[in-house]
Amino acid sequence: MTAIETLKSKNTLRDVLTRTEKEGTGLGHFNVADQTLVKAVVAAAAEAELPVIIGASEGEREFFGARELAAFVIAQRQESDVPIFLNADHTHSLAKAVEAATAGFDSVVIDFSALPFEENVARTREAVQAIKAINPAILAEGEIGNIGTGSEIHETAQGDRTLSTPEEARQFVAATGVDILAPAVGNMHGMLKSMVQGKAKKHLDIERIAQIKHAAGVFLTLHGGSGTDDEHFRKAIAAGINIIHINTELRVAWRRSLEDSLKRQPNEVVPYKILPPVVDSVKRVVGSRLRLFSAQGMVNEMPATA
Ligand SMILES: [Zn+2]
């Protein structure tokens, strides 16, 4: 089988994560809030011939409609040569987790990380059991530690963020039954102004990632990947990160290209003439990240990315 034939065969998210973990590559997760963004992510994955995860937080699902988004992504998947998965990002209630599982999402990020550890464990365990009762193949992700909120542009770094410890990772996974863990390892949601301007990069605690991977023994997700140093992404994947979330970089590209398209066509009112440059611009961001995450073992041949 050629690479593309292998990709075409119907794989579950667990299959693809197992394969990428063996290969030492990472799987890109990109948030969407509308059809323009979904088109951009799907087009980038098709062009790169790589599997991809489309994600939507509670706010994004509310805007799109959880069932509507699932139906749209499932329709795209049927046309696609590469696996396209759908994740319910940052879900803060049992009801919303159940809603996503029922709608056909492939995975749910159960996020009670703002609660004290014991309460986080109890609420997460309850949600894991509930969604697996709806769909035994669904993957449950849990979150420990504080990585800030809001995939937006922040003026200054938010509060103090303590890193997750290997021991709490081990305890959390054992007590909740999650398939995927999202630790705090120097990552944070959103980007600082200086990062958007390209003057600063996020740095990750690679050693901590390796320790947590060893202790937890499950797939790991890196949230808040936007603005992270490329070399740190490569090292993080090598240390055990399986999924990387990128949101703010897409939102910045979306807004800039939309403003630009409107400026270039001041009298245009036809959406399908205004929006294609936006799809293209977001697609370029997604494509460059997908290629970076999938390029393990080819580190020296990687072109510089924006
Ligand atoms: Zn996140």
CSV table of C-alpha atoms and ligand atoms in Angstrom, one decimal:
chain,number,residue,atom,x,y,z
A,1,MET,CA,0.0,0.0,0.0
A,2,THR,CA,1.2,3.5,-0.7
A,3,ALA,CA,1.2,6.1,2.0
A,4,ILE,CA,-2.0,7.7,0.7
A,5,GLU,CA,-3.8,4.3,0.5
A,6,THR,CA,-2.8,3.6,4.1
A,7,LEU,CA,-4.3,7.0,5.1
A,8,LYS,CA,-7.4,6.4,3.0
A,9,SER,CA,-8.3,3.2,4.9
A,10,LYS,CA,-10.7,4.1,7.7
A,11,ASN,CA,-8.7,4.7,10.9
A,12,THR,CA,-10.0,5.6,14.3
A,13,LEU,CA,-8.3,8.4,16.2
A,14,ARG,CA,-6.7,5.8,18.5
A,15,ASP,CA,-5.3,4.0,15.5
A,16,VAL,CA,-3.8,7.2,14.1
A,17,LEU,CA,-2.4,8.3,17.5
A,18,THR,CA,-0.8,4.8,18.0
A,19,ARG,CA,0.8,5.0,14.5
A,20,THR,CA,2.1,8.6,14.9
A,21,GLU,CA,3.5,7.8,18.3
A,22,LYS,CA,5.4,4.9,16.8
A,23,GLU,CA,6.7,7.2,14.0
A,24,GLY,CA,7.6,9.9,16.5
A,25,THR,CA,5.4,12.5,14.9
A,26,GLY,CA,2.7,14.7,16.3
A,27,LEU,CA,-0.9,15.2,15.2
A,28,GLY,CA,-2.1,18.8,14.6
A,29,HIS,CA,-5.3,20.0,16.2
A,30,PHE,CA,-6.8,23.2,14.9
A,31,ASN,CA,-9.8,25.1,16.3
A,32,VAL,CA,-12.7,26.2,14.1
A,33,ALA,CA,-15.6,28.5,14.6
A,34,ASP,CA,-17.1,28.7,11.2
A,35,GLN,CA,-17.2,27.0,7.8
A,36,THR,CA,-14.3,29.1,6.4
A,37,LEU,CA,-12.0,27.7,9.1
A,38,VAL,CA,-13.1,24.1,8.5
A,39,LYS,CA,-12.5,24.5,4.8
A,40,ALA,CA,-9.0,25.8,5.5
A,41,VAL,CA,-8.1,23.0,7.9
A,42,VAL,CA,-9.5,20.3,5.6
A,43,ALA,CA,-7.7,21.8,2.5
A,44,ALA,CA,-4.4,22.0,4.4
A,45,ALA,CA,-4.6,18.4,5.5
A,46,ALA,CA,-5.5,17.2,2.0
A,47,GLU,CA,-2.6,19.1,0.5
A,48,ALA,CA,-0.1,17.9,3.1
A,49,GLU,CA,-1.6,14.3,2.9
A,50,LEU,CA,-1.7,14.2,6.7
A,51,PRO,CA,-4.4,13.3,9.2
A,52,VAL,CA,-5.8,16.2,11.2
A,53,ILE,CA,-8.0,16.9,14.2
A,54,ILE,CA,-10.6,19.7,14.0
A,55,GLY,CA,-11.4,21.1,17.4
A,56,ALA,CA,-14.2,23.3,18.8
A,57,SER,CA,-14.4,24.7,22.3
A,58,GLU,CA,-17.8,25.2,24.0
A,59,GLY,CA,-17.9,28.8,22.6
A,60,GLU,CA,-17.0,27.7,19.1
A,61,ARG,CA,-19.6,24.8,19.3
A,62,GLU,CA,-22.2,27.2,20.5
A,63,PHE,CA,-21.6,29.5,17.5
A,64,PHE,CA,-21.4,26.7,14.9
A,65,GLY,CA,-23.8,24.3,16.6
A,66,ALA,CA,-22.4,21.0,17.9
A,67,ARG,CA,-24.6,18.8,15.8
A,68,GLU,CA,-24.2,21.0,12.8
A,69,LEU,CA,-20.4,21.0,13.1
A,70,ALA,CA,-20.4,17.2,13.5
A,71,ALA,CA,-22.6,16.8,10.4
A,72,PHE,CA,-20.4,19.2,8.4
A,73,VAL,CA,-17.1,17.5,9.4
A,74,ILE,CA,-18.5,14.0,8.8
A,75,ALA,CA,-19.6,15.1,5.3
A,76,GLN,CA,-16.0,16.5,4.7
A,77,ARG,CA,-14.5,13.2,6.0
A,78,GLN,CA,-16.5,11.1,3.5
A,79,GLU,CA,-14.9,13.2,0.6
A,80,SER,CA,-11.4,13.2,2.1
A,81,ASP,CA,-8.4,11.0,1.3
A,82,VAL,CA,-6.9,11.7,4.8
A,83,PRO,CA,-8.4,11.0,8.2
A,84,ILE,CA,-10.2,14.0,9.7
A,85,PHE,CA,-11.2,13.8,13.3
A,86,LEU,CA,-13.4,16.0,15.4
A,87,ASN,CA,-12.7,16.9,19.0
A,88,ALA,CA,-14.8,18.7,21.6
A,89,ASP,CA,-12.2,21.0,23.1
A,90,HIS,CA,-12.4,22.3,26.7
A,91,THR,CA,-15.7,21.0,27.9
A,92,HIS,CA,-16.6,22.2,31.4
A,93,SER,CA,-19.8,20.2,32.1
A,94,LEU,CA,-21.1,16.7,32.0
A,95,ALA,CA,-24.1,17.9,29.8
A,96,LYS,CA,-21.8,19.4,27.2
A,97,ALA,CA,-19.6,16.3,27.1
A,98,VAL,CA,-22.6,14.1,26.6
A,99,GLU,CA,-23.9,16.4,23.9
A,100,ALA,CA,-20.6,16.2,22.0
A,101,ALA,CA,-20.4,12.4,22.3
A,102,THR,CA,-24.0,12.1,21.1
A,103,ALA,CA,-23.3,14.4,18.2
A,104,GLY,CA,-20.6,12.0,17.0
A,105,PHE,CA,-17.3,13.7,18.1
A,106,ASP,CA,-14.3,11.4,18.1
A,107,SER,CA,-12.9,12.8,21.4
A,108,VAL,CA,-13.8,15.1,24.2
A,109,VAL,CA,-11.5,17.3,26.3
A,110,ILE,CA,-13.0,17.1,29.8
A,111,ASP,CA,-11.7,20.2,31.5
A,112,PHE,CA,-12.3,20.6,35.2
A,113,SER,CA,-8.7,21.7,35.8
A,114,ALA,CA,-9.9,24.9,37.5
A,115,LEU,CA,-11.2,22.8,40.4
A,116,PRO,CA,-9.1,21.4,43.2
A,117,PHE,CA,-7.3,18.1,42.2
A,118,GLU,CA,-9.7,15.7,44.0
A,119,GLU,CA,-12.7,17.4,42.5
A,120,ASN,CA,-11.1,17.5,39.0
A,121,VAL,CA,-10.6,13.7,39.4
A,122,ALA,CA,-14.2,13.0,40.4
A,123,ARG,CA,-15.9,15.1,37.8
A,124,THR,CA,-13.5,13.9,35.0
A,125,ARG,CA,-14.1,10.3,35.9
A,126,GLU,CA,-17.8,10.8,35.8
A,127,ALA,CA,-17.7,12.4,32.4
A,128,VAL,CA,-15.3,9.7,31.0
A,129,GLN,CA,-17.8,7.0,32.0
A,130,ALA,CA,-20.7,8.9,30.6
A,131,ILE,CA,-19.2,9.5,27.1
A,132,LYS,CA,-17.8,6.0,26.9
A,133,ALA,CA,-21.3,4.6,27.6
A,134,ILE,CA,-22.5,6.6,24.6
A,135,ASN,CA,-19.6,5.6,22.3
A,136,PRO,CA,-17.0,3.1,23.6
A,137,ALA,CA,-14.5,4.2,20.9
A,138,ILE,CA,-14.6,7.8,21.9
A,139,LEU,CA,-11.3,9.1,23.4
A,140,ALA,CA,-11.5,11.0,26.7
A,141,GLU,CA,-8.9,13.7,27.5
A,142,GLY,CA,-8.4,15.1,30.9
A,143,GLU,CA,-6.5,18.2,32.0
A,144,ILE,CA,-4.3,19.0,35.0
A,145,GLY,CA,-2.6,22.3,36.0
A,146,ASN,CA,-3.2,25.8,34.8
A,147,ILE,CA,-2.4,27.0,31.3
A,148,GLY,CA,-4.6,30.1,31.3
A,149,THR,CA,-7.8,30.7,29.4
A,150,GLY,CA,-8.6,32.3,26.1
A,151,SER,CA,-7.0,31.7,22.7
A,152,GLU,CA,-6.6,35.4,22.2
A,153,ILE,CA,-3.9,38.1,22.2
A,154,HIS,CA,-2.9,38.9,25.8
A,155,GLU,CA,-1.1,42.1,26.8
A,156,THR,CA,0.9,40.4,29.6
A,157,ALA,CA,1.4,36.8,30.8
A,158,GLN,CA,-1.5,35.6,33.0
A,159,GLY,CA,-0.9,34.9,36.7
A,160,ASP,CA,1.5,32.3,38.0
A,161,ARG,CA,1.3,28.9,36.3
A,162,THR,CA,2.8,25.9,38.1
A,163,LEU,CA,3.8,23.0,36.0
A,164,SER,CA,2.1,19.6,36.4
A,165,THR,CA,4.1,17.0,38.2
A,166,PRO,CA,4.7,13.4,37.1
A,167,GLU,CA,3.1,12.1,40.3
A,168,GLU,CA,-0.2,14.0,39.8
A,169,ALA,CA,-0.2,12.9,36.2
A,170,ARG,CA,0.1,9.3,37.2
A,171,GLN,CA,-2.6,9.6,39.9
A,172,PHE,CA,-5.0,11.5,37.6
A,173,VAL,CA,-4.8,9.0,34.8
A,174,ALA,CA,-5.1,6.0,37.1
A,175,ALA,CA,-8.1,7.5,38.9
A,176,THR,CA,-10.0,8.8,35.9
A,177,GLY,CA,-9.4,6.4,33.1
A,178,VAL,CA,-8.6,9.1,30.5
A,179,ASP,CA,-7.0,8.1,27.2
A,180,ILE,CA,-5.2,11.4,26.8
A,181,LEU,CA,-3.7,13.8,29.3
A,182,ALA,CA,-3.2,17.5,28.9
A,183,PRO,CA,-0.5,18.7,31.3
A,184,ALA,CA,0.9,22.2,32.0
A,185,VAL,CA,4.5,22.1,30.8
A,186,GLY,CA,5.3,25.7,30.0
A,187,ASN,CA,2.5,26.0,27.4
A,188,MET,CA,-0.3,28.6,27.7
A,189,HIS,CA,-3.5,29.6,25.9
A,190,GLY,CA,-3.4,32.6,23.6
A,191,MET,CA,-0.4,34.6,22.5
A,192,LEU,CA,1.3,37.7,24.0
A,193,LYS,CA,1.5,40.8,21.7
A,194,SER,CA,5.2,40.2,21.3
A,195,MET,CA,4.6,36.7,20.1
A,196,VAL,CA,2.1,37.9,17.4
A,197,GLN,CA,4.8,40.4,16.3
A,198,GLY,CA,7.3,37.5,16.1
A,199,LYS,CA,9.5,39.0,18.8
A,200,ALA,CA,9.1,36.3,21.4
A,201,LYS,CA,8.4,32.5,21.5
A,202,LYS,CA,7.0,30.2,24.1
A,203,HIS,CA,9.4,27.7,25.6
A,204,LEU,CA,8.4,24.3,26.9
A,205,ASP,CA,9.9,22.2,29.8
A,206,ILE,CA,10.9,19.2,27.7
A,207,GLU,CA,12.4,17.2,30.6
A,208,ARG,CA,9.0,17.6,32.4
A,209,ILE,CA,7.2,16.3,29.3
A,210,ALA,CA,9.3,13.2,29.3
A,211,GLN,CA,8.8,12.6,33.0
A,212,ILE,CA,5.1,13.0,32.7
A,213,LYS,CA,4.9,10.7,29.7
A,214,HIS,CA,6.8,8.0,31.6
A,215,ALA,CA,4.5,8.4,34.7
A,216,ALA,CA,1.2,8.8,32.9
A,217,GLY,CA,1.7,6.2,30.1
A,218,VAL,CA,-1.0,7.7,27.9
A,219,PHE,CA,-1.2,10.0,24.9
A,220,LEU,CA,-0.3,13.6,25.7
A,221,THR,CA,-1.8,16.8,24.3
A,222,LEU,CA,0.0,20.2,24.2
A,223,HIS,CA,-2.6,22.9,24.5
A,224,GLY,CA,-1.9,26.5,23.6
A,225,GLY,CA,0.8,25.7,21.0
A,226,SER,CA,0.5,29.0,19.1
A,227,GLY,CA,3.7,31.0,19.2
A,228,THR,CA,5.9,28.1,20.4
A,229,ASP,CA,9.4,27.9,19.2
A,230,ASP,CA,9.7,25.4,16.4
A,231,GLU,CA,12.6,23.6,17.9
A,232,HIS,CA,10.6,23.2,21.2
A,233,PHE,CA,7.7,21.6,19.2
A,234,ARG,CA,10.1,19.0,17.7
A,235,LYS,CA,11.6,18.2,21.1
A,236,ALA,CA,8.2,18.1,22.8
A,237,ILE,CA,7.0,15.5,20.3
A,238,ALA,CA,10.2,13.5,20.7
A,239,ALA,CA,9.6,13.6,24.5
A,240,GLY,CA,6.0,12.2,24.2
A,241,ILE,CA,3.6,14.9,23.0
A,242,ASN,CA,1.1,13.3,20.6
A,243,ILE,CA,-1.4,16.1,19.8
A,244,ILE,CA,-0.7,19.8,19.5
A,245,HIS,CA,-3.4,22.5,19.6
A,246,ILE,CA,-3.1,25.6,17.5
A,247,ASN,CA,-5.8,28.2,17.7
A,248,THR,CA,-4.7,31.8,18.1
A,249,GLU,CA,-2.3,31.6,15.1
A,250,LEU,CA,-5.4,30.7,12.9
A,251,ARG,CA,-7.5,33.5,14.5
A,252,VAL,CA,-4.7,36.1,13.8
A,253,ALA,CA,-4.4,34.9,10.1
A,254,TRP,CA,-8.3,34.9,9.8
A,255,ARG,CA,-8.6,38.4,11.0
A,256,ARG,CA,-5.7,39.9,9.1
A,257,SER,CA,-6.6,38.2,5.8
A,258,LEU,CA,-10.3,39.2,6.2
A,259,GLU,CA,-9.4,42.9,6.8
A,260,ASP,CA,-7.0,42.7,3.8
A,261,SER,CA,-9.6,41.1,1.5
A,262,LEU,CA,-12.2,43.7,2.5
A,263,LYS,CA,-9.7,46.5,1.9
A,264,ARG,CA,-8.7,45.2,-1.5
A,265,GLN,CA,-12.4,44.9,-2.6
A,266,PRO,CA,-14.1,47.9,-0.9
A,267,ASN,CA,-17.3,47.6,-2.8
A,268,GLU,CA,-17.6,43.8,-2.8
A,269,VAL,CA,-20.5,42.3,-0.9
A,270,VAL,CA,-20.4,38.7,-2.2
A,271,PRO,CA,-19.2,36.4,0.6
A,272,TYR,CA,-17.8,33.8,-1.7
A,273,LYS,CA,-15.6,36.4,-3.3
A,274,ILE,CA,-14.5,38.0,0.0
A,275,LEU,CA,-13.7,34.8,1.9
A,276,PRO,CA,-11.5,32.6,-0.4
A,277,PRO,CA,-8.3,34.6,0.5
A,278,VAL,CA,-9.2,34.0,4.2
A,279,VAL,CA,-9.4,30.2,3.5
A,280,ASP,CA,-6.0,30.4,1.7
A,281,SER,CA,-4.4,32.4,4.5
A,282,VAL,CA,-5.5,30.1,7.3
A,283,LYS,CA,-4.7,27.1,5.2
A,284,ARG,CA,-1.1,28.2,4.9
A,285,VAL,CA,-0.8,28.5,8.7
A,286,VAL,CA,-2.3,25.0,9.2
A,287,GLY,CA,-0.2,23.5,6.5
A,288,SER,CA,3.1,24.8,7.9
A,289,ARG,CA,2.2,23.5,11.4
A,290,LEU,CA,1.1,20.1,10.1
A,291,ARG,CA,4.3,19.7,8.2
A,292,LEU,CA,6.4,20.7,11.2
A,293,PHE,CA,4.6,18.3,13.5
A,294,SER,CA,4.9,15.4,11.1
A,295,ALA,CA,8.6,16.0,10.3
A,296,GLN,CA,10.3,14.1,13.1
A,297,GLY,CA,13.5,12.5,12.1
A,298,MET,CA,13.9,15.0,9.3
A,299,VAL,CA,14.7,17.9,11.6
A,300,ASN,CA,17.7,19.2,9.6
A,301,GLU,CA,15.7,19.2,6.3
A,302,MET,CA,12.9,21.3,7.7
A,303,PRO,CA,12.4,24.7,6.0
A,304,ALA,CA,12.0,27.6,8.3
A,305,THR,CA,8.3,28.2,9.1
A,306,ALA,CA,6.6,31.5,10.0
B,1,ZN,ZN,-6.7,24.3,25.0
